[in-house]
Coordinates of C-alpha atoms and ligand atoms in Angstrom, one line a residue:
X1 CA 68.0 186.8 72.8
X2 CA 68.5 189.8 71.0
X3 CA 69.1 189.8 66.8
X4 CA 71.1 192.7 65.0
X5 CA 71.8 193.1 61.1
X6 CA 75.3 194.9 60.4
X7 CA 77.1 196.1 57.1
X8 CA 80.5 194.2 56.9
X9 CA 83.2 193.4 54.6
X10 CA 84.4 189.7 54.1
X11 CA 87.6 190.0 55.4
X12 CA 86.6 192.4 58.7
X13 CA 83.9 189.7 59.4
X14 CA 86.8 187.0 60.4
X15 CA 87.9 189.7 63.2
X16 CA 84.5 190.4 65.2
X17 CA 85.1 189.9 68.7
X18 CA 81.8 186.9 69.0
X19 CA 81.8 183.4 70.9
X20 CA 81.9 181.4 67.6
X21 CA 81.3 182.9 63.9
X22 CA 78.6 180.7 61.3
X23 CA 79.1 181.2 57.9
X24 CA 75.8 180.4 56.2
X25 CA 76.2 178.7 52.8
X26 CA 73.8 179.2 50.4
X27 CA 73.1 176.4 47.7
X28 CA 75.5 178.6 44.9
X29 CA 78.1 178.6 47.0
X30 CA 80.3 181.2 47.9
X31 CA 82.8 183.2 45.7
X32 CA 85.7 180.6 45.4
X33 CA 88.1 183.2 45.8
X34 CA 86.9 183.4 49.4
X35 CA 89.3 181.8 52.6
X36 CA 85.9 179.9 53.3
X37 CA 85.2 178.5 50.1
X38 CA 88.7 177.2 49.4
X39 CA 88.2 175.2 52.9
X40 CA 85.0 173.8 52.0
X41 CA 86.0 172.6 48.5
X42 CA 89.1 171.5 50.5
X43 CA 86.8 169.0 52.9
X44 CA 85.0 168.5 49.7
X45 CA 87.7 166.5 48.3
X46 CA 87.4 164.1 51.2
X47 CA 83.6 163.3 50.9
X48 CA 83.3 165.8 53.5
X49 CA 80.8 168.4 53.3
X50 CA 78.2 167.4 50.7
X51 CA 75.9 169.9 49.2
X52 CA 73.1 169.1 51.5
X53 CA 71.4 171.3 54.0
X54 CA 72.4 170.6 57.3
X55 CA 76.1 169.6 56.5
X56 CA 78.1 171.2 58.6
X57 CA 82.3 172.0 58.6
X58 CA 83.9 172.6 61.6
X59 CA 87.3 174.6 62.3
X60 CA 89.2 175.9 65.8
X61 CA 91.5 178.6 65.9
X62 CA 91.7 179.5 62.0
X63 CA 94.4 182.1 61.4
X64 CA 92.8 185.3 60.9
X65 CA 89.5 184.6 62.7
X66 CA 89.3 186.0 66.0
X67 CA 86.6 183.5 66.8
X68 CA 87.9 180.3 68.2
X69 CA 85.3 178.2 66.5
X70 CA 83.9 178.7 62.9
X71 CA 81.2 176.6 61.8
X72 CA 80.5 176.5 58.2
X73 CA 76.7 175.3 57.5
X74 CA 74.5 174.6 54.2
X75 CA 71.1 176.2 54.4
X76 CA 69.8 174.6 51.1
X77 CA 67.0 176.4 49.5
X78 CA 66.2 178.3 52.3
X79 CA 63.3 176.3 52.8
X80 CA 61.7 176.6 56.3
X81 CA 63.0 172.8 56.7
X82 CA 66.2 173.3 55.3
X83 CA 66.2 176.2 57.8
X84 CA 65.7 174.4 60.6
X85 CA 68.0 171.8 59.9
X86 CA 70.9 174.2 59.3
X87 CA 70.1 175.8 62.5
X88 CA 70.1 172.3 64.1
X89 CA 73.1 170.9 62.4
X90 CA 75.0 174.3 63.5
X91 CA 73.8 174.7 66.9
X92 CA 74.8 170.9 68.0
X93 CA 78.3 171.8 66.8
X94 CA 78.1 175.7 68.7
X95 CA 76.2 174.7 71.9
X96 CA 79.2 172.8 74.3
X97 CA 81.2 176.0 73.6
X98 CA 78.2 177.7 75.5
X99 CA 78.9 180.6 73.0
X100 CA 77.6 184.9 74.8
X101 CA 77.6 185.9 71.2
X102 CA 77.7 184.8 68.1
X103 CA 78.4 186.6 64.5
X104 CA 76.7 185.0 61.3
X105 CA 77.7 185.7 57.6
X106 CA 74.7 186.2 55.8
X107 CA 76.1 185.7 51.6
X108 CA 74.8 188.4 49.3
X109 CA 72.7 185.2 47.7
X110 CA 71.1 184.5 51.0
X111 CA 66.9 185.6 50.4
X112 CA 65.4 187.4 53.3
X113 CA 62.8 184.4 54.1
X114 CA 66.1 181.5 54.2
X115 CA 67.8 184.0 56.8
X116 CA 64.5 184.6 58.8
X117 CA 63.7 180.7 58.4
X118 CA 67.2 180.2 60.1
X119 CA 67.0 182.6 62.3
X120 CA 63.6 181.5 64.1
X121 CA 65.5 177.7 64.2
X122 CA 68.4 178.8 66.1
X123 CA 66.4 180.5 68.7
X124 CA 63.8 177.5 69.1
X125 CA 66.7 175.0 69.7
X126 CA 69.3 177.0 71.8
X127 CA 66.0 178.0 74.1
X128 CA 65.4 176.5 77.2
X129 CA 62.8 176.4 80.5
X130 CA 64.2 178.2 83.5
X131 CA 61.2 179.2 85.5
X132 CA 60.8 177.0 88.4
X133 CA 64.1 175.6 88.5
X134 CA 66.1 176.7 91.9
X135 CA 69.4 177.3 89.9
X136 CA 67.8 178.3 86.5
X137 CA 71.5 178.1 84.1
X138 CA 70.8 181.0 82.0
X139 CA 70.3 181.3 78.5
X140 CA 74.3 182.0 77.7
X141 CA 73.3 182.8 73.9
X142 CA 71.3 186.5 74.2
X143 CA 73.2 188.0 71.0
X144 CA 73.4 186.9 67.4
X145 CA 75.0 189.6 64.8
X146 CA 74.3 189.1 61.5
X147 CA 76.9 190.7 59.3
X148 CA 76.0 191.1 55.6
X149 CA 78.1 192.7 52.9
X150 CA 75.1 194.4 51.4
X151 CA 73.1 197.8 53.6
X152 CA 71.4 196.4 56.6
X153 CA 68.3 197.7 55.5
X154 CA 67.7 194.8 53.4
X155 CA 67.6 192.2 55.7
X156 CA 66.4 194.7 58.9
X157 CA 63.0 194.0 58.3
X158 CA 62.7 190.2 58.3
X159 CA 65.1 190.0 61.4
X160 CA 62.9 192.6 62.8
X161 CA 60.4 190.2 62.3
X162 CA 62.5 187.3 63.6
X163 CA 62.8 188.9 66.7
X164 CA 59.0 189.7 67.7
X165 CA 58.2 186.4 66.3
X166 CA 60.6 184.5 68.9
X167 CA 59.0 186.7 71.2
X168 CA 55.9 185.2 71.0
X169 CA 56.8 182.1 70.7
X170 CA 58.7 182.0 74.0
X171 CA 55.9 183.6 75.3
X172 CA 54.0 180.4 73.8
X173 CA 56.5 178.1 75.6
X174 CA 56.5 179.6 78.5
X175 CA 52.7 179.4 79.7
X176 CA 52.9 175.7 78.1
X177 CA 55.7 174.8 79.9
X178 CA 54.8 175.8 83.7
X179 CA 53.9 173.7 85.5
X180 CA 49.6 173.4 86.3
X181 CA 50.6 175.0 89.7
X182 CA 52.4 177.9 88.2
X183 CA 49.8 178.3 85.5
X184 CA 46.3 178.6 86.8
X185 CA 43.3 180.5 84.9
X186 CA 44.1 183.3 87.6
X187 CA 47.6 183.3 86.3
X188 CA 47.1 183.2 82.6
X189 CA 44.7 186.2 82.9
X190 CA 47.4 187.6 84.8
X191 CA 50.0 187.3 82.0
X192 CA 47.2 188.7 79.9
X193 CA 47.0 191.7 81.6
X194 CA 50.4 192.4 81.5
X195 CA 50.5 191.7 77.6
X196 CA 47.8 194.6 77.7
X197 CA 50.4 197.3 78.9
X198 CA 51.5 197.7 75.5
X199 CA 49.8 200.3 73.2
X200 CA 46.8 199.6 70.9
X201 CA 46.0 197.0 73.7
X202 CA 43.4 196.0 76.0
X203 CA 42.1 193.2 78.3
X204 CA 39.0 192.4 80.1
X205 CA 39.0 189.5 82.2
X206 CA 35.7 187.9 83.6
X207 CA 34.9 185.9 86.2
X208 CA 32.1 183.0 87.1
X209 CA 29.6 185.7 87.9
X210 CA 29.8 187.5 84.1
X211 CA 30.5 183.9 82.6
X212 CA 27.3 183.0 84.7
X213 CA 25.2 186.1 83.3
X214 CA 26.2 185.5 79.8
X215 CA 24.8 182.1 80.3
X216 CA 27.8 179.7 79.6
X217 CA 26.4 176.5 80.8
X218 CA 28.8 174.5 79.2
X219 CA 32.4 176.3 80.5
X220 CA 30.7 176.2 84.1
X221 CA 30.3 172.9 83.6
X222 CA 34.0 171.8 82.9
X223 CA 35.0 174.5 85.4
X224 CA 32.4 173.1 88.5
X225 CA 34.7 170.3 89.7
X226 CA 37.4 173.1 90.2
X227 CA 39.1 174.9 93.2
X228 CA 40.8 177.1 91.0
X229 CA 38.3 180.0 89.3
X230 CA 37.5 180.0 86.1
X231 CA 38.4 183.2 84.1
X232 CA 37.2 184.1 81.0
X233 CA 39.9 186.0 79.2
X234 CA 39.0 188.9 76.7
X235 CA 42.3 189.9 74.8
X236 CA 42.3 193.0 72.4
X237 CA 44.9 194.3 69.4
X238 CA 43.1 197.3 67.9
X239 CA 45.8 198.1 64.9
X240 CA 43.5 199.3 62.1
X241 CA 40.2 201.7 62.1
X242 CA 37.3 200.6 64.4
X243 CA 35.4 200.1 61.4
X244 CA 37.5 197.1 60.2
X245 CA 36.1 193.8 61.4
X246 CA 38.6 191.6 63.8
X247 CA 39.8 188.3 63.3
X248 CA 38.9 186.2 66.1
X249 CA 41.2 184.1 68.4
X250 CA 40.0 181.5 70.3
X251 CA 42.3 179.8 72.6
X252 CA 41.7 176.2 74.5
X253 CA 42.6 177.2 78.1
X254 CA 42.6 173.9 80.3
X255 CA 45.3 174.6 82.5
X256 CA 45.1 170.9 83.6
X257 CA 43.0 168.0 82.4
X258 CA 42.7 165.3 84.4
X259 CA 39.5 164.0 82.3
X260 CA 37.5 165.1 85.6
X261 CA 35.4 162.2 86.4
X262 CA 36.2 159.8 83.2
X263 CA 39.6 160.3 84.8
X264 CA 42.6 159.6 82.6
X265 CA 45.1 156.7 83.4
X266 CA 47.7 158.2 85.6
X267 CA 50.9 157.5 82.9
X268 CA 52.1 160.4 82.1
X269 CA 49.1 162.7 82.9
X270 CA 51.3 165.5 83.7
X271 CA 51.5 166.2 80.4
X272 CA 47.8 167.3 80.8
X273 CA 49.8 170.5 81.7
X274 CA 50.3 171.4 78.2
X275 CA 46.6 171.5 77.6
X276 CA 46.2 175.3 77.6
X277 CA 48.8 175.5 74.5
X278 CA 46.0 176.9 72.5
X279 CA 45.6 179.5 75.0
X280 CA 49.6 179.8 75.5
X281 CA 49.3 180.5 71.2
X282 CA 47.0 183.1 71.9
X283 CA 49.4 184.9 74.8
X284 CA 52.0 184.4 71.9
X285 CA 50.6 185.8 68.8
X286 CA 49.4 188.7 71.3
X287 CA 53.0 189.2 72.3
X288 CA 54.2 189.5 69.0
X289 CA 51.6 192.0 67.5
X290 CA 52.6 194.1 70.7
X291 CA 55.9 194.3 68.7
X292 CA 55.5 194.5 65.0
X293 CA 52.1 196.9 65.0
X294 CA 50.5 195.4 62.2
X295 CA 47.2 197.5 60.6
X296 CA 44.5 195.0 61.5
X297 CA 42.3 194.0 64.6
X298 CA 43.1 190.9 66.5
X299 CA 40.7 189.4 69.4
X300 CA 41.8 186.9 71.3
X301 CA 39.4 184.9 73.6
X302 CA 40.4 182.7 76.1
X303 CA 38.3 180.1 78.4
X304 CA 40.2 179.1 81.3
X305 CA 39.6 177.0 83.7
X306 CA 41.3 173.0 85.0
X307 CA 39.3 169.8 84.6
X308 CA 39.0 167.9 87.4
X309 CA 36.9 165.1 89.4
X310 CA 35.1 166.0 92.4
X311 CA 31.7 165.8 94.7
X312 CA 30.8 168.6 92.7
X313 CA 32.1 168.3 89.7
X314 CA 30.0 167.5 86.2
X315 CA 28.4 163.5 85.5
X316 CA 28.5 161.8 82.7
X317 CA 25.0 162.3 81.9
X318 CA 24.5 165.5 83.0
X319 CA 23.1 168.2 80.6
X320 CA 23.6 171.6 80.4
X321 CA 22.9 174.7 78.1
X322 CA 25.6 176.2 76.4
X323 CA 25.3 180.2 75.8
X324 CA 24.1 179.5 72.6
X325 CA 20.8 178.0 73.6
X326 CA 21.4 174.5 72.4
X327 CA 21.1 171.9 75.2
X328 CA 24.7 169.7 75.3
X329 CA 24.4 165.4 77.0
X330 CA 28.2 165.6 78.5
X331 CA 28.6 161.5 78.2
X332 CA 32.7 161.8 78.7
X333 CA 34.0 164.7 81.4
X334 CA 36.8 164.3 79.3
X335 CA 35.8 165.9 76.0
X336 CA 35.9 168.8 78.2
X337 CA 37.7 171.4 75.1
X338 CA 34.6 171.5 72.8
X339 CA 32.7 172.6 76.1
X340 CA 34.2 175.4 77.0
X341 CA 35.3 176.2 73.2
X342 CA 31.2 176.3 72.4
X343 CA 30.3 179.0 74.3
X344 CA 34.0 181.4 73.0
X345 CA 32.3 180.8 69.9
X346 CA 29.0 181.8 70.5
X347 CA 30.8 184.9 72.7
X348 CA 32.9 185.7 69.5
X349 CA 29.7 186.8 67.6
X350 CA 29.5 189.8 69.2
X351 CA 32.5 191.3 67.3
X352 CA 31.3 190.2 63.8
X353 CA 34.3 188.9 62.9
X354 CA 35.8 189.2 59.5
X355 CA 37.1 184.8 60.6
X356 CA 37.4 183.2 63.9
X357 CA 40.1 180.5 64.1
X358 CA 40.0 178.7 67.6
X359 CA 43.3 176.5 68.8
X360 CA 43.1 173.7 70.5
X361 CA 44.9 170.4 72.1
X362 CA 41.7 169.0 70.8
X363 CA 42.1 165.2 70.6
X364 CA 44.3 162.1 70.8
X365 CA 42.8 160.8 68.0
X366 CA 44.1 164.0 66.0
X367 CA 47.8 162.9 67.5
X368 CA 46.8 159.3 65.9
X369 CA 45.7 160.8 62.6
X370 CA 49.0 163.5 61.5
X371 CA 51.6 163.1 64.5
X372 CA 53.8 165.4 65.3
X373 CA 54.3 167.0 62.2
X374 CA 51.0 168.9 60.8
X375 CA 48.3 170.6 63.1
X376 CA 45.1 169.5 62.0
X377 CA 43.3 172.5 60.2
X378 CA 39.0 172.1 60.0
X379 CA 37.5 175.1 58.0
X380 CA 33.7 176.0 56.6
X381 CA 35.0 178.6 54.3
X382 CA 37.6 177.6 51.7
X383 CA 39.4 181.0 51.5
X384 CA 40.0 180.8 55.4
X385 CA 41.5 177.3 54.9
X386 CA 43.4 178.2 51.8
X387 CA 45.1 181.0 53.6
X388 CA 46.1 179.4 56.8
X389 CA 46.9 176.2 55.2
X390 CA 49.5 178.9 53.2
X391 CA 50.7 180.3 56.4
X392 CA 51.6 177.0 57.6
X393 CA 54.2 176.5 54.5
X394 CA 55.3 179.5 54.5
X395 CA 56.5 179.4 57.9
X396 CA 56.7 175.8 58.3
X397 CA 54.3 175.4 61.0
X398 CA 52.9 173.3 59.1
X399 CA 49.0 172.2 59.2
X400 CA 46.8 169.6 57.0
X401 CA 43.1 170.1 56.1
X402 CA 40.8 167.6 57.3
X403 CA 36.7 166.9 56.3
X404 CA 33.9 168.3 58.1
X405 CA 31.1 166.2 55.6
X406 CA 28.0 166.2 57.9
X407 CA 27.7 162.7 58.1
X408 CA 30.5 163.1 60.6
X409 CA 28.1 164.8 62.6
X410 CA 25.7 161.2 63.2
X411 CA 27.7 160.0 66.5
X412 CA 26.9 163.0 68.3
X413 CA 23.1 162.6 68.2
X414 CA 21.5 162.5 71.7
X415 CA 18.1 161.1 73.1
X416 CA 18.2 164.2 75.5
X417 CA 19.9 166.6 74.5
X418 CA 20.2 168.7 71.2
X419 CA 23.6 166.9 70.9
X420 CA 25.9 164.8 72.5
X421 CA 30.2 166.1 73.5
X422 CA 30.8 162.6 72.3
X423 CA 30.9 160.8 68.9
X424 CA 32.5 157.5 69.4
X425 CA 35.8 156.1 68.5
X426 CA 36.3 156.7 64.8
X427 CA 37.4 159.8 63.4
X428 CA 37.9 161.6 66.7
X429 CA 39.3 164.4 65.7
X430 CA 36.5 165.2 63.1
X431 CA 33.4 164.8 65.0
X432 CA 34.8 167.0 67.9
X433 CA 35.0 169.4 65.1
X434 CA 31.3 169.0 63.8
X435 CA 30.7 169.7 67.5
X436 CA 32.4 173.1 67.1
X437 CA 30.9 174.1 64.1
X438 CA 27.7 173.8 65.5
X439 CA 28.2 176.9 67.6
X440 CA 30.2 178.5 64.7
X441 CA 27.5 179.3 61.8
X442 CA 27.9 182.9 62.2
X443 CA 31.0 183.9 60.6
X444 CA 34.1 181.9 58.3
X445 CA 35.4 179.4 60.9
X446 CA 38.7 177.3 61.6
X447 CA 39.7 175.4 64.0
X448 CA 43.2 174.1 64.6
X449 CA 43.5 170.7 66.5
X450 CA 47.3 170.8 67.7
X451 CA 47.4 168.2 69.8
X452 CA 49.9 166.6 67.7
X453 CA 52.5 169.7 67.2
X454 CA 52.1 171.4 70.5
X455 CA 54.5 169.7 72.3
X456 CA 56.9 167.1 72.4
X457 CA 56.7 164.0 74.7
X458 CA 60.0 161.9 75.8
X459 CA 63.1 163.4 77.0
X460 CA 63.1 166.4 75.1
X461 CA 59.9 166.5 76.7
X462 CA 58.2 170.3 76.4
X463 CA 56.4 173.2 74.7
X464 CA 57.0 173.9 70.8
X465 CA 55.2 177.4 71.1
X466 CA 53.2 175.8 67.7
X467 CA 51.1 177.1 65.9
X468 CA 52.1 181.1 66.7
X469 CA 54.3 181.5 63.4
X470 CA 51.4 180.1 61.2
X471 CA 49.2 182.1 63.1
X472 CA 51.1 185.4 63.0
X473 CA 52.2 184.7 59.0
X474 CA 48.4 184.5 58.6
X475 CA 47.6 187.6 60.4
X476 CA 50.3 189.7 58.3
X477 CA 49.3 188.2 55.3
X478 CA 45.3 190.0 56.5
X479 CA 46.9 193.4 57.1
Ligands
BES1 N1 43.2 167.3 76.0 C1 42.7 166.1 75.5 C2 43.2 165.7 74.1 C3 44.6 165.1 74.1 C4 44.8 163.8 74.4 C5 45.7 165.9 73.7 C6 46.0 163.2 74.3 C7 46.9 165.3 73.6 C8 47.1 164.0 73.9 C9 41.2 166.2 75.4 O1 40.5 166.9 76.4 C10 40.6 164.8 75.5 O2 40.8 164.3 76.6 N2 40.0 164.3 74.5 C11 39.5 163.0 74.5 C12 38.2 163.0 73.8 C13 37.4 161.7 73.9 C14 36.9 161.5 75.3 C15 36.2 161.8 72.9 C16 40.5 162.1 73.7 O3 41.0 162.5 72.7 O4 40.7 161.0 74.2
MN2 MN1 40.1 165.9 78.1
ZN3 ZN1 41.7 168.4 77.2

């Protein structure tokens, strides 16, 4: 889908050729001199169109407007949650009209952030997965023209923005989306690779002989009960001077968890699939530098491998050494994440990173604990959390801090081993992040559990390319 920002006057706006023209109404209102404002205070009359983001006014074949649908709709405050709900609200009124094109008027009162915050809505809800469908319908929406009656220039930037950012959130999607067959550790370091074309980038991929001789116990242990190889992703965005310290990405790459031998119940394992979001965020935020060119340095690490049961495959009770040194009791195959997360953290020292945030479809109890709505967000530096806890409400991928005291930390004491994967019931989400930490004492550390926000379950079940905009509103904010 492809944004532009254009210079036009009120009245030539009602006569661009597009599909179906919005008309974005900003909490002041428009000029009440204006065709558009006289039908809004018109409906208004009737209870109709109340001054609520979201509300929505309808028209077909207005006289003088060359589109056959005009949707008016309120964007509030231009909050990223009014945003999205304009976007919404307008969209389910657009969509049956499966619109090629469609013009927006952007008011003169509109700020840059409301129209980007828009923006990024329309093209989450109007996209759709196509890949491994036989017919695949395509996307009928690939252009949206903005017209303003102010210079482009103004707004060029933050739709310039939009743009990569959708980018990499598709990207997101995408890998999240495909199905575990179509989306193998070979294959993500694959799509790595290609991300790599672009300038300022590189990849290195390993493979179980490297991952062997680095001494990553703990990934080969996850990755053991496997057919597919394990691949050990090195992504890198070299924006700024080599002397500059990177921030660190580490992205949870399970292509498909079946819990390997404490095997899952089979409903609705398939959704297992989406357990390499963190590593599909990584792809995403990759993709998006690749456009916008920021001046910083980005790493992204990604362990990749599936989780499965097999006559080889890890015991509960086996123990292994992660890279690190420290001995790990693996008690449940299925805390398999933190496993091979340890040893991307201990391989992220080597780049003295200025932070390291790893991502992560962590833990159910995490889904138990915020939902759907906030990623969890675990930090041992305060300034870290502050800033990506800021991120998240500025671009309304929104994320919640949790605690990390040490007495967290009791459950995962072992009788032979120097821990345990495993913590017990209460406060899941925590102790599997006092596991992490353990691994992560050499630098400011995050760690973002989205199993919550990652994806959606359900009919509109898929991908929701979460937590890329927090993560690339972070990495701006850093350049
Ligand atoms: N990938 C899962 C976490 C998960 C579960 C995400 C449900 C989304 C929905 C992770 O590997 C896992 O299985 N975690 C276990 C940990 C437990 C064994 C300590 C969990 O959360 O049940
Ligand atoms: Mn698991
Ligand atoms: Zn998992």
């Amino acid at each position: 889908m492809n944004f532009e920002i254009l210079q036009r006057s009120l009245d030539k706006v009602l006569s661009e050729k597009v599909d179906a023209l919005v008309v974005l109404w900003p909490a002041q209102g428009l000029s009440p001199l204006h065709a558009v404002a006289q039908r809004v205070s018109a409906a208004r009359k009737h209870q109709h169109f109340e001054d609520q983001p979201g509300q929505v006014l309808v028209s077909y074949g207005c006289e003088g407007v060359h589109a056959p649908l005009l949707v008016v709709v309120h964007v509030g405050q231009g909050r990223p949650s009014d945003g999205r709900r304009a976007a919404e609200a307008a969209w389910n009124q657009i969509k049956g009209i499966k619109p090629r094109t469609l013009g927006v008027v952007v008011p003169e009162s509109l700020q840059a952030e409301a129209l980007q915050a828009w923006a990024m809505a329309l093209a989450d809800c109007s996209y759709s997965y196509t890949t491994t469908l036989s017919k695949p319908s395509a996307r009928s929406l690939t252009r949206v023209r903005f017209f303003s009656t102010q210079p482009a220039a103004r707004l060029k930037p933050a739709i310039a923005q939009a743009q990569a950012l959708m980018a990499g959130i598709e990207l997101a999607k995408e890998w999240a989306n495909r199905p575990p067959n179509h989306a193998t550790p070979t294959h993500l370091a694959e799509a790595a690779r290609a991300l790599a074309k672009g300038a300022r980038m590189k990849c290195e991929v390993l493979g179980l002989r490297e991952v062997s001789r680095l001494g990553m116990g703990a990934f080969m242990a996850v990755a053991q009960g496997s057919a597919q190889p394990l691949r050990f992703i090195v992504l890198r965005y070299d924006g700024a001077a080599k002397s500059k310290a990177p921030v660190v990405l580490v992205g949870k790459g399970i292509t498909f968890d079946t819990g390997g031998i404490s095997l899952k119940p089979g409903a609705e394992m398939d959704e297992m699939k989406f357990d390499m979001s963190g590593a599909a965020s990584v792809l995403g935020v990759f993709r998006t530098l690749a456009e916008l060119r920021p001046t910083i340095n980005v790493v992204g690490l990604i362990p990749a491998t599936e989780n499965m049961p097999d006559g080889l495959a890890v015991k509960p009770g086996d123990v292994v050494t992660s890279m690190s040194g420290q001995t790990i009791e693996i008690l449940n195959t299925d805390a398999e994440g933190r496993l091979i997360l340890c040893d991307a953290l201990t391989y992220a020292e080597r780049f003295k990173p200025r932070a390291v945030i790893d991502i992560a479809t962590l833990t159910g109890a995490c889904v138990i604990a915020l939902g759907a709505v906030r990623s969890g967000l675990f930090a041992s530096d305060d300034t870290l959390a502050q800033a990506l806890h800021q991120a998240g409400e500025d671009s309304g991928d929104l994320c919640w801090r949790m605690p990390l005291d040490d007495a967290y930390a009791e459950g995962l004491k072992s009788r032979f081993a120097d821990v345990a994967n495993i913590g017990g019931r209460a406060a899941g989400s925590v102790t599997a992040a006092k596991f992490l930490q353990r691994f992560a004492s050499q630098y400011p550390w995050a760690h973002l559990d989205i199993a919550g926000t990652a994806w959606k379950s359900g009919a509109a079940k898929g991908a929701t390319g979460r937590p890329v905009a927090l993560l690339v509103h972070y990495l701006l904010g850093q350049s």
